[in-house]
JSON list of C-alpha atoms in Angstrom, two decimals:
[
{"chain": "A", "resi": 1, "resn": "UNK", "atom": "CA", "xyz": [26.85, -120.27, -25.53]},
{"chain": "A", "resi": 2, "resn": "UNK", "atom": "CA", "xyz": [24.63, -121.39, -28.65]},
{"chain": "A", "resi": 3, "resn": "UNK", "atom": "CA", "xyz": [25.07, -119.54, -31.76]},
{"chain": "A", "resi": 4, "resn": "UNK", "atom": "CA", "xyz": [22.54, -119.36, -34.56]},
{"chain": "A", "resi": 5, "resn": "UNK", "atom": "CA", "xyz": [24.30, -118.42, -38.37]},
{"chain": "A", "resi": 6, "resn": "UNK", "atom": "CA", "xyz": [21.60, -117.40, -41.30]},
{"chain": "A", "resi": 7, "resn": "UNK", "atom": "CA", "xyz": [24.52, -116.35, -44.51]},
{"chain": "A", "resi": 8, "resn": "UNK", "atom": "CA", "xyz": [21.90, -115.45, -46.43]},
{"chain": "A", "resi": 9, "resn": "UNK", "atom": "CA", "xyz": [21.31, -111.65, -46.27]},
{"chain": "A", "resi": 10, "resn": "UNK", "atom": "CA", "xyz": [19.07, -111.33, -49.14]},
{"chain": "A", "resi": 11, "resn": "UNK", "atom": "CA", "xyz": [16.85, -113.94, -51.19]},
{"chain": "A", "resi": 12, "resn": "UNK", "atom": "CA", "xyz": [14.44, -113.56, -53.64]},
{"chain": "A", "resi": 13, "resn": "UNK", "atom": "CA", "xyz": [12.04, -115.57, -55.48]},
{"chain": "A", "resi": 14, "resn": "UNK", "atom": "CA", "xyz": [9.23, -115.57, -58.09]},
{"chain": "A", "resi": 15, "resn": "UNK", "atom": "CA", "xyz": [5.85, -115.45, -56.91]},
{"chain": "A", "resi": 16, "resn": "UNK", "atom": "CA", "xyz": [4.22, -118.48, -56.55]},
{"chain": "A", "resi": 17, "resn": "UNK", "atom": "CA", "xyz": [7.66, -120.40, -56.46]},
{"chain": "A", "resi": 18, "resn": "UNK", "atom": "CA", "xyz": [9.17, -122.40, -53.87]},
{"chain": "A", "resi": 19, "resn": "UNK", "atom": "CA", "xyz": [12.53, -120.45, -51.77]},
{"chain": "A", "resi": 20, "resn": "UNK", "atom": "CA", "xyz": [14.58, -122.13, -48.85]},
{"chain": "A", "resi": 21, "resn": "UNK", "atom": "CA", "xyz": [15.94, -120.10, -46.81]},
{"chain": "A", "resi": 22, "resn": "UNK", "atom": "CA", "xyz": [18.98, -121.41, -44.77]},
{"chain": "A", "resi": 23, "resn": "UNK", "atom": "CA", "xyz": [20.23, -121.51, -41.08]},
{"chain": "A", "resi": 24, "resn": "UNK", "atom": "CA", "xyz": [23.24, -122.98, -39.23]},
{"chain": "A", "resi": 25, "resn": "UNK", "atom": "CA", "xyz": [23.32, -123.38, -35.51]},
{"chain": "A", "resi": 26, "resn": "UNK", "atom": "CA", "xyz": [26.05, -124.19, -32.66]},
{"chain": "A", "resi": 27, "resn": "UNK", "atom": "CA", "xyz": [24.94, -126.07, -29.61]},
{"chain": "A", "resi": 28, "resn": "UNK", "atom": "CA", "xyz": [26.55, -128.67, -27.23]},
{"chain": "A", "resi": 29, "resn": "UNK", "atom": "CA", "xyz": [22.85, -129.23, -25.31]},
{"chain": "A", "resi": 30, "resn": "UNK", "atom": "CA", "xyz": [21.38, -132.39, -27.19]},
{"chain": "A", "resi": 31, "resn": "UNK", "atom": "CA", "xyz": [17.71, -131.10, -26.43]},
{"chain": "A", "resi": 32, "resn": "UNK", "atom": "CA", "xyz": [16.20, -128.14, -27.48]},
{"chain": "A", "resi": 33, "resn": "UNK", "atom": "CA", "xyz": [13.60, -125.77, -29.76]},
{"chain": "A", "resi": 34, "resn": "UNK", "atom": "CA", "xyz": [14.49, -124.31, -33.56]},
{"chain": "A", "resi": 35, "resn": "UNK", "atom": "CA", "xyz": [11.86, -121.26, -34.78]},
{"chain": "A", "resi": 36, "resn": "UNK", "atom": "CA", "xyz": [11.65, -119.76, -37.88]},
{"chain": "A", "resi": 37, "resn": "UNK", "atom": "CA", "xyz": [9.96, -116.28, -37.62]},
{"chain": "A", "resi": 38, "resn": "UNK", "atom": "CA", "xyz": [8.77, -113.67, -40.04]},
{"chain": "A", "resi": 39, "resn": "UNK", "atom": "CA", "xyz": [9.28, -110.27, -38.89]},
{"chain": "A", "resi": 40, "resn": "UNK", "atom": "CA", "xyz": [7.40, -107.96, -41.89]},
{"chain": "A", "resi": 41, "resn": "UNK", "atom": "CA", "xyz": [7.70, -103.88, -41.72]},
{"chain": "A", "resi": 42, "resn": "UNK", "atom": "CA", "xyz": [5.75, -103.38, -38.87]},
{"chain": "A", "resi": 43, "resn": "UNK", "atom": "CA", "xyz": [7.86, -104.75, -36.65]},
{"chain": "A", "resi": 44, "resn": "UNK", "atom": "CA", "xyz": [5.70, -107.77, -34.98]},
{"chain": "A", "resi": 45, "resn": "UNK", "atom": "CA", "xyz": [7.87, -110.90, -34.63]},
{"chain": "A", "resi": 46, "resn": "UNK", "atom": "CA", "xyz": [5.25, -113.79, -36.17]},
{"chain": "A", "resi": 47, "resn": "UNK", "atom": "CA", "xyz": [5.87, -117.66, -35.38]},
{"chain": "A", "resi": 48, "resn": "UNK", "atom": "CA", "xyz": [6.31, -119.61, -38.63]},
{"chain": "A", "resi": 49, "resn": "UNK", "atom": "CA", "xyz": [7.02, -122.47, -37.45]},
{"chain": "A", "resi": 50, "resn": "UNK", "atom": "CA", "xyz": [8.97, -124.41, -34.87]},
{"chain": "A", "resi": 51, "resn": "UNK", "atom": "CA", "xyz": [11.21, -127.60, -33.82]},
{"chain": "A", "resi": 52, "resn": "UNK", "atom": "CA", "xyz": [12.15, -129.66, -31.35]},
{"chain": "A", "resi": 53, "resn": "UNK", "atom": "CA", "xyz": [15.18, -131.35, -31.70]},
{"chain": "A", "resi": 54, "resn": "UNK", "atom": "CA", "xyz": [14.06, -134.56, -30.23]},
{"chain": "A", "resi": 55, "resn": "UNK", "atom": "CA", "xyz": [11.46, -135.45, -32.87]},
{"chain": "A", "resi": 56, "resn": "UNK", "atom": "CA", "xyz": [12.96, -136.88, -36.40]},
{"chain": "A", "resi": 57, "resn": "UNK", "atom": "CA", "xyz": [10.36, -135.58, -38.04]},
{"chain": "A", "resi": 58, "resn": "UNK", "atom": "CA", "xyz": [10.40, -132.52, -39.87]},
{"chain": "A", "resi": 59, "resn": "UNK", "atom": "CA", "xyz": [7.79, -129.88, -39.02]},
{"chain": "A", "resi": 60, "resn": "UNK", "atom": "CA", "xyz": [5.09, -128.37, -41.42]},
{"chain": "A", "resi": 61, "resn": "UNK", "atom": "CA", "xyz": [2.23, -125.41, -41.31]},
{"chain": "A", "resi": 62, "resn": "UNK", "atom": "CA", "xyz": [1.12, -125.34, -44.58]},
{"chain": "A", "resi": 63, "resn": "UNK", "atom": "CA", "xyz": [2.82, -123.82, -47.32]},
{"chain": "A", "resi": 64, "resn": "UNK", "atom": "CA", "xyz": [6.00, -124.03, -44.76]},
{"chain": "A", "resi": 65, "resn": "UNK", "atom": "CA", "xyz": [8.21, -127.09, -43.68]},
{"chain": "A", "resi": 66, "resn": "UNK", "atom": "CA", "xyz": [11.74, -127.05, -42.52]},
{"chain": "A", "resi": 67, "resn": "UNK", "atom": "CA", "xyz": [14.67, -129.44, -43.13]},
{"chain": "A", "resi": 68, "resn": "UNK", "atom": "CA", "xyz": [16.11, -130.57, -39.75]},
{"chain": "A", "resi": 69, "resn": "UNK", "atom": "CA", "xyz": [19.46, -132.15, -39.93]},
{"chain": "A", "resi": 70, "resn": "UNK", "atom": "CA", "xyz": [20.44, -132.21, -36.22]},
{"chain": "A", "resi": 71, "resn": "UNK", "atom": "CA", "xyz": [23.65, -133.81, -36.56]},
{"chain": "A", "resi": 72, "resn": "UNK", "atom": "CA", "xyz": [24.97, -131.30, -39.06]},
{"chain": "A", "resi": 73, "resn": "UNK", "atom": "CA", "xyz": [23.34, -128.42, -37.31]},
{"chain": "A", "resi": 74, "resn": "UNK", "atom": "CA", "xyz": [21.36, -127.61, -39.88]},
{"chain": "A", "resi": 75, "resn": "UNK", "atom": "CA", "xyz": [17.56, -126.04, -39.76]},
{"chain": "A", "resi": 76, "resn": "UNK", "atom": "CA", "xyz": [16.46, -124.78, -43.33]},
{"chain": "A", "resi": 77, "resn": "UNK", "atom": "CA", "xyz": [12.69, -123.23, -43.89]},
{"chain": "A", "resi": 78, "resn": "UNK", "atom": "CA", "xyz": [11.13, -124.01, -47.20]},
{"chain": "A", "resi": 79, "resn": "UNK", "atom": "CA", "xyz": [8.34, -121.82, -48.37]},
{"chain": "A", "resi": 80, "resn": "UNK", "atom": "CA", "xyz": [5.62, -123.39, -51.36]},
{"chain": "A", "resi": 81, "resn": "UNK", "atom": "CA", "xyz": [4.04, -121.23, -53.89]},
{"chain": "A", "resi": 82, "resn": "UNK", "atom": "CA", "xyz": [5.54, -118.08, -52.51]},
{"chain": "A", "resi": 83, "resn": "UNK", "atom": "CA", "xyz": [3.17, -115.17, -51.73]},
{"chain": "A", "resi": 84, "resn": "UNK", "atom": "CA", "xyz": [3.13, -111.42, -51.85]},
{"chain": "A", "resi": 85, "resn": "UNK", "atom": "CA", "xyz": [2.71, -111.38, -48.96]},
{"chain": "A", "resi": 86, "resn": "UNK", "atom": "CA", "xyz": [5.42, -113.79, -47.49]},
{"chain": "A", "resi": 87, "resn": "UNK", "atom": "CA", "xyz": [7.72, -110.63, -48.29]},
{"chain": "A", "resi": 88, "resn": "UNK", "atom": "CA", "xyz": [9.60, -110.29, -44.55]},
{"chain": "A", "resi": 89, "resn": "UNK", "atom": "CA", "xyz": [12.31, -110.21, -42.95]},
{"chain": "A", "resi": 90, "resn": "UNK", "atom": "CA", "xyz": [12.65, -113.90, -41.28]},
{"chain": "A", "resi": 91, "resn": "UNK", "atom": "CA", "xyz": [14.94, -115.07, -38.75]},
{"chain": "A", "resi": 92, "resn": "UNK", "atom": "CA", "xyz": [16.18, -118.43, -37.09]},
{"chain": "A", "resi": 93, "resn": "UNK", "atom": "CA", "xyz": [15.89, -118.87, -33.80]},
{"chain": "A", "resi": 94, "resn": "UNK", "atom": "CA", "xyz": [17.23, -120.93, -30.66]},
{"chain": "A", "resi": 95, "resn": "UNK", "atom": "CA", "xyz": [15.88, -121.95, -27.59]},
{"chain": "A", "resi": 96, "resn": "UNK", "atom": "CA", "xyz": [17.72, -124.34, -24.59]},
{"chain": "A", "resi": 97, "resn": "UNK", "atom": "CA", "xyz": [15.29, -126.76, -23.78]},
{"chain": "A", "resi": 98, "resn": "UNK", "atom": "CA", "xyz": [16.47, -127.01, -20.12]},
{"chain": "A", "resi": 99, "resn": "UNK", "atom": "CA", "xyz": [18.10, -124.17, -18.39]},
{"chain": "A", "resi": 100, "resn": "UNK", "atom": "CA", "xyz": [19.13, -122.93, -15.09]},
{"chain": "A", "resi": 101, "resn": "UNK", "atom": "CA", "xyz": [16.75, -120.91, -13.74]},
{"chain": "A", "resi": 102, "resn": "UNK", "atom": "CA", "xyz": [13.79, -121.39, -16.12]},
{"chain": "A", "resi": 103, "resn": "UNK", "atom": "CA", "xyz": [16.21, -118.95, -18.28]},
{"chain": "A", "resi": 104, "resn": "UNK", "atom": "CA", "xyz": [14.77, -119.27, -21.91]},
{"chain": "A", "resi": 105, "resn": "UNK", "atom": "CA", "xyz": [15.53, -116.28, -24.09]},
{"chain": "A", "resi": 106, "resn": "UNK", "atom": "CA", "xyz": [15.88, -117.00, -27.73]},
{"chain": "A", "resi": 107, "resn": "UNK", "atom": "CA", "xyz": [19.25, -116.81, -29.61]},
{"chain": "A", "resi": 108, "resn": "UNK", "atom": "CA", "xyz": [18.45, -115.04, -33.31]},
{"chain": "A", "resi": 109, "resn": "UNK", "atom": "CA", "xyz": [20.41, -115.07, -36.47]},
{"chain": "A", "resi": 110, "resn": "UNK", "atom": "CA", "xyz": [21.19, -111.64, -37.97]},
{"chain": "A", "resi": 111, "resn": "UNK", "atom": "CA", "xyz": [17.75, -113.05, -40.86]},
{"chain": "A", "resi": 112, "resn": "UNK", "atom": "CA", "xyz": [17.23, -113.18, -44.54]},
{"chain": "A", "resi": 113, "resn": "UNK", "atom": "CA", "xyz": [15.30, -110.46, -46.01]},
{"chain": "A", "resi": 114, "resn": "UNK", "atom": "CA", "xyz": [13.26, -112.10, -48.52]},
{"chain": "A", "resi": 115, "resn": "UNK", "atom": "CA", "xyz": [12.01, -110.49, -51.35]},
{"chain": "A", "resi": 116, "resn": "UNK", "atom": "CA", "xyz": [9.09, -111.81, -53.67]},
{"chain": "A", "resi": 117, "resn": "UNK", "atom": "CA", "xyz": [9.00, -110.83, -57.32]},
{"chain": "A", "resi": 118, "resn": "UNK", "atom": "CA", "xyz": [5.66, -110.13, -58.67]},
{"chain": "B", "resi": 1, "resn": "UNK", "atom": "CA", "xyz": [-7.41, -111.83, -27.39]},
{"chain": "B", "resi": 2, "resn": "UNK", "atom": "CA", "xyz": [-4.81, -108.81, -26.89]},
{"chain": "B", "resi": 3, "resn": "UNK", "atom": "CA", "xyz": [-1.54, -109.08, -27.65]},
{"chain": "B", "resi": 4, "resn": "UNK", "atom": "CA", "xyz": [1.57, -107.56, -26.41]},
{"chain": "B", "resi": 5, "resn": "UNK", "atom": "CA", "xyz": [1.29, -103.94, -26.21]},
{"chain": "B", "resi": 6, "resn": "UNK", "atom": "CA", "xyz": [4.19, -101.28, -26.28]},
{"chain": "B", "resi": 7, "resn": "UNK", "atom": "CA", "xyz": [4.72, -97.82, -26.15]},
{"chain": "B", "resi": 8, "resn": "UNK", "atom": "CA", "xyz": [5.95, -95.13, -26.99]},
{"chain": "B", "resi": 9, "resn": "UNK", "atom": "CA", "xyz": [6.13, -96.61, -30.91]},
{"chain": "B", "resi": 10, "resn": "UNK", "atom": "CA", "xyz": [8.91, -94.15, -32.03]},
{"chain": "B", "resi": 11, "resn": "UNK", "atom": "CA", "xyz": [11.49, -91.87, -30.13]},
{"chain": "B", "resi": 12, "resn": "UNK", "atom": "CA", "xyz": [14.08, -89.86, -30.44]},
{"chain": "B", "resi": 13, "resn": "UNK", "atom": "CA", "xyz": [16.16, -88.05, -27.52]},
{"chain": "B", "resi": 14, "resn": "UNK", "atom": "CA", "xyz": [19.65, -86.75, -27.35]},
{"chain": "B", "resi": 15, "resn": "UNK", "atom": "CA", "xyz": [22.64, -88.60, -26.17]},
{"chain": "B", "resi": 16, "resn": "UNK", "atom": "CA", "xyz": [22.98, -88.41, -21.98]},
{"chain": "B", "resi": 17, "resn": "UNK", "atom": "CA", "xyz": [19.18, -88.09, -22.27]},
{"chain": "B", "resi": 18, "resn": "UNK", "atom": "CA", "xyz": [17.19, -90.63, -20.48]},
{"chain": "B", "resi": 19, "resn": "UNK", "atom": "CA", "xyz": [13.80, -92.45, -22.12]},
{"chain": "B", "resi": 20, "resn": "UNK", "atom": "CA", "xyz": [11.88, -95.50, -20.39]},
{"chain": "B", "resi": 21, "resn": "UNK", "atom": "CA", "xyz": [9.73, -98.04, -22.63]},
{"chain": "B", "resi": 22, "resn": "UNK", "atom": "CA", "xyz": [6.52, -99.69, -21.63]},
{"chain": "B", "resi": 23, "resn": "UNK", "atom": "CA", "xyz": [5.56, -102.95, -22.21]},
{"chain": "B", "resi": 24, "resn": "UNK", "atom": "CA", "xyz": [1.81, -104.68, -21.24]},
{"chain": "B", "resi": 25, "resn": "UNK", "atom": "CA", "xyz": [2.12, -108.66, -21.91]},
{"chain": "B", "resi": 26, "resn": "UNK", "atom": "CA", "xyz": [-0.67, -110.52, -23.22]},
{"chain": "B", "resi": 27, "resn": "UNK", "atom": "CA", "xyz": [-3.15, -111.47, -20.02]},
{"chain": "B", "resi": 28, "resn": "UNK", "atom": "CA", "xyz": [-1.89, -114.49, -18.00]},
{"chain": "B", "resi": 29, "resn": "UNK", "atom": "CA", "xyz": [1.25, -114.77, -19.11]},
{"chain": "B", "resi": 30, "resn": "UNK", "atom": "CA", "xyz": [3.96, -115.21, -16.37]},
{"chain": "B", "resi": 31, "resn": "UNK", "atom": "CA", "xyz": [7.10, -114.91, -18.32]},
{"chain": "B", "resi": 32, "resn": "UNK", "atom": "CA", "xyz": [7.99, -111.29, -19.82]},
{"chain": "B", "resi": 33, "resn": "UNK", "atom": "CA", "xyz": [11.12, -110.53, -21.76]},
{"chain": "B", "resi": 34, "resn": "UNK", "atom": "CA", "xyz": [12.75, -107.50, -23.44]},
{"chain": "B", "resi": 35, "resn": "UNK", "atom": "CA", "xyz": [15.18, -107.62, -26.52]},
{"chain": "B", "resi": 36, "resn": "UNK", "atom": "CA", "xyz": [16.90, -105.32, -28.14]},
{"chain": "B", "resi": 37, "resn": "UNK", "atom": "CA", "xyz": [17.43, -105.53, -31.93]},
{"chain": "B", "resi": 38, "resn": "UNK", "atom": "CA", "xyz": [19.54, -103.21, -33.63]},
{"chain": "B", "resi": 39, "resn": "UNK", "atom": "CA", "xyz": [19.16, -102.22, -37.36]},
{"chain": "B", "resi": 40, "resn": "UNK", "atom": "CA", "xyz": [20.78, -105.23, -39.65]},
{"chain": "B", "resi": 41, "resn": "UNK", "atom": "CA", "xyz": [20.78, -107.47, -36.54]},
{"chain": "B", "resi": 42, "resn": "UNK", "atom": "CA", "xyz": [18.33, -110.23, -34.37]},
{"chain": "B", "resi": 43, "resn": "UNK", "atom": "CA", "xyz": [16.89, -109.12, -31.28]},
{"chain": "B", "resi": 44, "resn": "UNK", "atom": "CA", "xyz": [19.36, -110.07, -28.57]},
{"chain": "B", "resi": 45, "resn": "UNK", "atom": "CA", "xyz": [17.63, -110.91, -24.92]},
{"chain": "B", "resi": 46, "resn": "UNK", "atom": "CA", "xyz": [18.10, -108.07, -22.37]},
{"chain": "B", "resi": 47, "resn": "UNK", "atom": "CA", "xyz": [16.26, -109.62, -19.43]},
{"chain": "B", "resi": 48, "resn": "UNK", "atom": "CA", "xyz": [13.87, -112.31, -18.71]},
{"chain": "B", "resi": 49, "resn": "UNK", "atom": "CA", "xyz": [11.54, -111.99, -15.81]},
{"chain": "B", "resi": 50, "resn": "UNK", "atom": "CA", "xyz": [9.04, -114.88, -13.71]},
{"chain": "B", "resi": 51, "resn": "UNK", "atom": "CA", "xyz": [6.32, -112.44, -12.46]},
{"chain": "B", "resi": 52, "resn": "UNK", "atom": "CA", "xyz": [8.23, -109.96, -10.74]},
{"chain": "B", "resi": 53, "resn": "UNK", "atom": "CA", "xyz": [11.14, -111.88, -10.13]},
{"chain": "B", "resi": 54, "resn": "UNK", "atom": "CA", "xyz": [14.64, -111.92, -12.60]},
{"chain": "B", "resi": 55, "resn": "UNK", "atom": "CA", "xyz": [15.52, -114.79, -14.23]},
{"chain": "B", "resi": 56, "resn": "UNK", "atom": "CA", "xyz": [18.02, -113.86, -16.70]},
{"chain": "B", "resi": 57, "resn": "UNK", "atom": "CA", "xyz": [19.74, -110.26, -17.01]},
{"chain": "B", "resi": 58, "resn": "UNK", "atom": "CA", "xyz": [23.33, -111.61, -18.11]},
{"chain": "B", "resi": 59, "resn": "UNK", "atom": "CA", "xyz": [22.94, -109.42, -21.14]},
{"chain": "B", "resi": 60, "resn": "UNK", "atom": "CA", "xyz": [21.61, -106.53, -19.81]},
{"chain": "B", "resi": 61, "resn": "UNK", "atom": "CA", "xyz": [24.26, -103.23, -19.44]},
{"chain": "B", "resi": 62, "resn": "UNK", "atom": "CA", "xyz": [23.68, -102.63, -15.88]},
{"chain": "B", "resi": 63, "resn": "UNK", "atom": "CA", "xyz": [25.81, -99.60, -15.64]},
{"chain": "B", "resi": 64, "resn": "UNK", "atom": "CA", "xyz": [22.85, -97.37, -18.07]},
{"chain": "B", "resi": 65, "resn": "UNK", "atom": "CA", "xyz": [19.78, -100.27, -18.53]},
{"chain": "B", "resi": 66, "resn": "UNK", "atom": "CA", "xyz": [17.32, -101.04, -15.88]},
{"chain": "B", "resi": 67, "resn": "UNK", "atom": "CA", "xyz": [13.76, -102.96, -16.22]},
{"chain": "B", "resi": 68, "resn": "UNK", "atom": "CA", "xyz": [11.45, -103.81, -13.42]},
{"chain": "B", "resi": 69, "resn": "UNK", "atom": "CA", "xyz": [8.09, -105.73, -13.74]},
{"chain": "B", "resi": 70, "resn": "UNK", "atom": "CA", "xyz": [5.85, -104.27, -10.72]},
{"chain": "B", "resi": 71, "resn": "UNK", "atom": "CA", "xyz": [3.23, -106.74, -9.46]},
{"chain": "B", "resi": 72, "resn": "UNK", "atom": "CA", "xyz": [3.75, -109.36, -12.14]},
{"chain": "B", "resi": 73, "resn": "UNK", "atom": "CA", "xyz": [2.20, -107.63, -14.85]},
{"chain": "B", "resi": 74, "resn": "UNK", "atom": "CA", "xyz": [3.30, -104.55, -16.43]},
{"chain": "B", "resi": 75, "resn": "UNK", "atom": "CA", "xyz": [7.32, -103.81, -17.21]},
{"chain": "B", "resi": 76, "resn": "UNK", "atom": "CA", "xyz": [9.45, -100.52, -17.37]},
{"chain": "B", "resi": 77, "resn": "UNK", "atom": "CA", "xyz": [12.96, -100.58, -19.32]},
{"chain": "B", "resi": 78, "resn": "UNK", "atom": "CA", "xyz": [14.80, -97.39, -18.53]},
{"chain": "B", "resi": 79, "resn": "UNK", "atom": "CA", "xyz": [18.31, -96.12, -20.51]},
{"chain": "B", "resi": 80, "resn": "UNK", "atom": "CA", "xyz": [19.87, -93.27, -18.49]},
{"chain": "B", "resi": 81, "resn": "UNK", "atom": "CA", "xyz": [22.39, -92.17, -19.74]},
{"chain": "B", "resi": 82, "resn": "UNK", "atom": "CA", "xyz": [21.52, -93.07, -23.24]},
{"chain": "B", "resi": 83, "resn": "UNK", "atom": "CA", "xyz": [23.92, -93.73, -26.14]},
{"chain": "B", "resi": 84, "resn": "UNK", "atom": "CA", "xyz": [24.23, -93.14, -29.63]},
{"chain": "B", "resi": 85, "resn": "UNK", "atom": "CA", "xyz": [24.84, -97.35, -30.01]},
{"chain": "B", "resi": 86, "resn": "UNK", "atom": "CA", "xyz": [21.50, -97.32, -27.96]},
{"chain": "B", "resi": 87, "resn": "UNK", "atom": "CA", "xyz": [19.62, -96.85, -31.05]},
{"chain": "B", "resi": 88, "resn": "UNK", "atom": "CA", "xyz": [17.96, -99.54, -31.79]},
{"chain": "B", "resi": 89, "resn": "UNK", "atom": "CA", "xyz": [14.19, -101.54, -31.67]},
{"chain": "B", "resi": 90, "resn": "UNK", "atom": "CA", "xyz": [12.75, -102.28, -28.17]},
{"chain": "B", "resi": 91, "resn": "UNK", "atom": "CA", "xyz": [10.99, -105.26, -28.70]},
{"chain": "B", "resi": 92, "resn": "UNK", "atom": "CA", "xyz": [8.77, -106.84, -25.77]},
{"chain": "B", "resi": 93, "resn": "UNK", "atom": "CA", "xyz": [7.18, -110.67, -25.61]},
{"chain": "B", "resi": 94, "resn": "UNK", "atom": "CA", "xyz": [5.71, -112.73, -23.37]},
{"chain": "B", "resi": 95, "resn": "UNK", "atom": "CA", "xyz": [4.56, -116.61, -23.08]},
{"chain": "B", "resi": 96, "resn": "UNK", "atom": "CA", "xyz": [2.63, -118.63, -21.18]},
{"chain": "B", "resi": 97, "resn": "UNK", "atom": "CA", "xyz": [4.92, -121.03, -19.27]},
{"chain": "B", "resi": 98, "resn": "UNK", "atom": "CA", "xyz": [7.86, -122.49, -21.97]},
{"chain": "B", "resi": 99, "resn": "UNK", "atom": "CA", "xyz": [5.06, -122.13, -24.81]},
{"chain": "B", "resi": 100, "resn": "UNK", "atom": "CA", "xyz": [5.56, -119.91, -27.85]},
{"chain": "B", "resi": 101, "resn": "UNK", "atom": "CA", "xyz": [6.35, -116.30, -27.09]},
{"chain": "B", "resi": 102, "resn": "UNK", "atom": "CA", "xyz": [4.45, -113.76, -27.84]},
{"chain": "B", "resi": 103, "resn": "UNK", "atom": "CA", "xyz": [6.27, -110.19, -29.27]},
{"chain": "B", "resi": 104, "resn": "UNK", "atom": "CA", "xyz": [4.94, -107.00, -29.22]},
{"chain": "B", "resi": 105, "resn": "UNK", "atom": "CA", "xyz": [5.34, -104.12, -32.04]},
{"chain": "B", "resi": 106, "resn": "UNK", "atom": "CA", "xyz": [8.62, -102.75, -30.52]},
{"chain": "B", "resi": 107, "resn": "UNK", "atom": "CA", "xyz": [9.32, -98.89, -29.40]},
{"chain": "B", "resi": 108, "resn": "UNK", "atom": "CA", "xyz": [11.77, -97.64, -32.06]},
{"chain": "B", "resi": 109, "resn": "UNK", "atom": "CA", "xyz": [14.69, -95.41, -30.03]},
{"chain": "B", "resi": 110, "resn": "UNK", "atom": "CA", "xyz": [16.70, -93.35, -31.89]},
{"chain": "B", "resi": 111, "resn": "UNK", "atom": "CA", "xyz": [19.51, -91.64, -30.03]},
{"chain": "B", "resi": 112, "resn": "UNK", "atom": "CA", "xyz": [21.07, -88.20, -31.79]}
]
């Protein structure tokens, strides 16, 4: 079974700075999908921004880009000129790219709660 | 375009009680799933359905949890008995074949 780590509980960051937020993963399947998402108060899960493992390049959506380092497991989320109202809780995600079944739930991290100083 | 509608948004029942969640995925969309995130934690996958049919439930407490998805469209996720660990966020999402999946606002349960 994969496992997704995020030891960051808490993080916070001056507004308009730049924050990376980190996330670990454990995986023996050589294909598959990485998500960041922001989950703010009301609950809605929001895509930030997603992976797959068999392109070398690192994905970006604007003021977001993560650092994919598949051999060490590794899937950090950088945010640019942090915003009000980037303030969320965000979470790592996993997703099998093939699986029995068409079974394709994701596999969270417990998140970061980030926190942006005014 | 819609999205993923839940309800109830909020409640709260007694332990042994039973409660049942609603969930109304985005139009189109084939794949439904339910997750259950308790406070401090990420949503953990409950059950996975492909139009009416099951396609993952490995998660899911049978003994007290059941879901169904009638006709492909609309799904029902029943606790009876309920539990005081029960508390937690019901959070629904669907997607369009193996594209991004769509989550709903979540039902919060809270179990006294």
């Amino acid at each position: 079974a994969q496992t997704v780590t995020q030891s960051q509980p808490e993080m916070s960051v001056q507004e308009a700075e730049t924050v990376t937020l980190s996330c670990t993963y454990d995986t023996s399947e050589s294909d598959y999908y990485l998500f960041w998402y922001k989950q703010p108060p009301s609950r809605q899960m929001i895509l930030v921004i997603r992976q797959e493992a068999y392109k070398q390049q690192n994905a970006t959506e604007n003021r977001f880009s993560v650092n994919f380092q598949k051999a060490a497991k590794s899937f950090s989320l950088k945010i640019s000129d942090s915003q009000l109202g980037d303030a969320a809780m965000y979470f790592c995600a996993y997703r099998s790219f093939y699986s029995g079944g068409g079974a394709d739930g994701l596999t969270f991290g417990k998140g970061t709660h980030l926190i942006i100083q005014p | 375009e819609a999205g993923v509608a839940q309800s109830p948004r909020y409640k709260i029942i007694e332990k042994r009680q039973s409660v049942a969640f609603w969930c109304n995925p985005i139009s189109g969309h084939a794949t439904l799933y339910w997750y259950q995130q308790i406070l401090g934690q990420g949503p953990k996958l409950l059950i996975q359905f492909q139009n009416n049919g099951v396609v993952d439930d490995s998660q899911l407490p049978k003994d007290r949890f059941s879901a169904e998805r009638l006709k492909g469209v609309d799904s029902t996720l029943k606790i009876q008995p309920a539990k005081l660990e029960d508390s937690a966020v019901y959070l629904c999402a669907s997607s369009f074949g193996r594209e991004e999946q769509y989550f709903g606002p979540g039902t919060r349960l809270t179990v006294t």
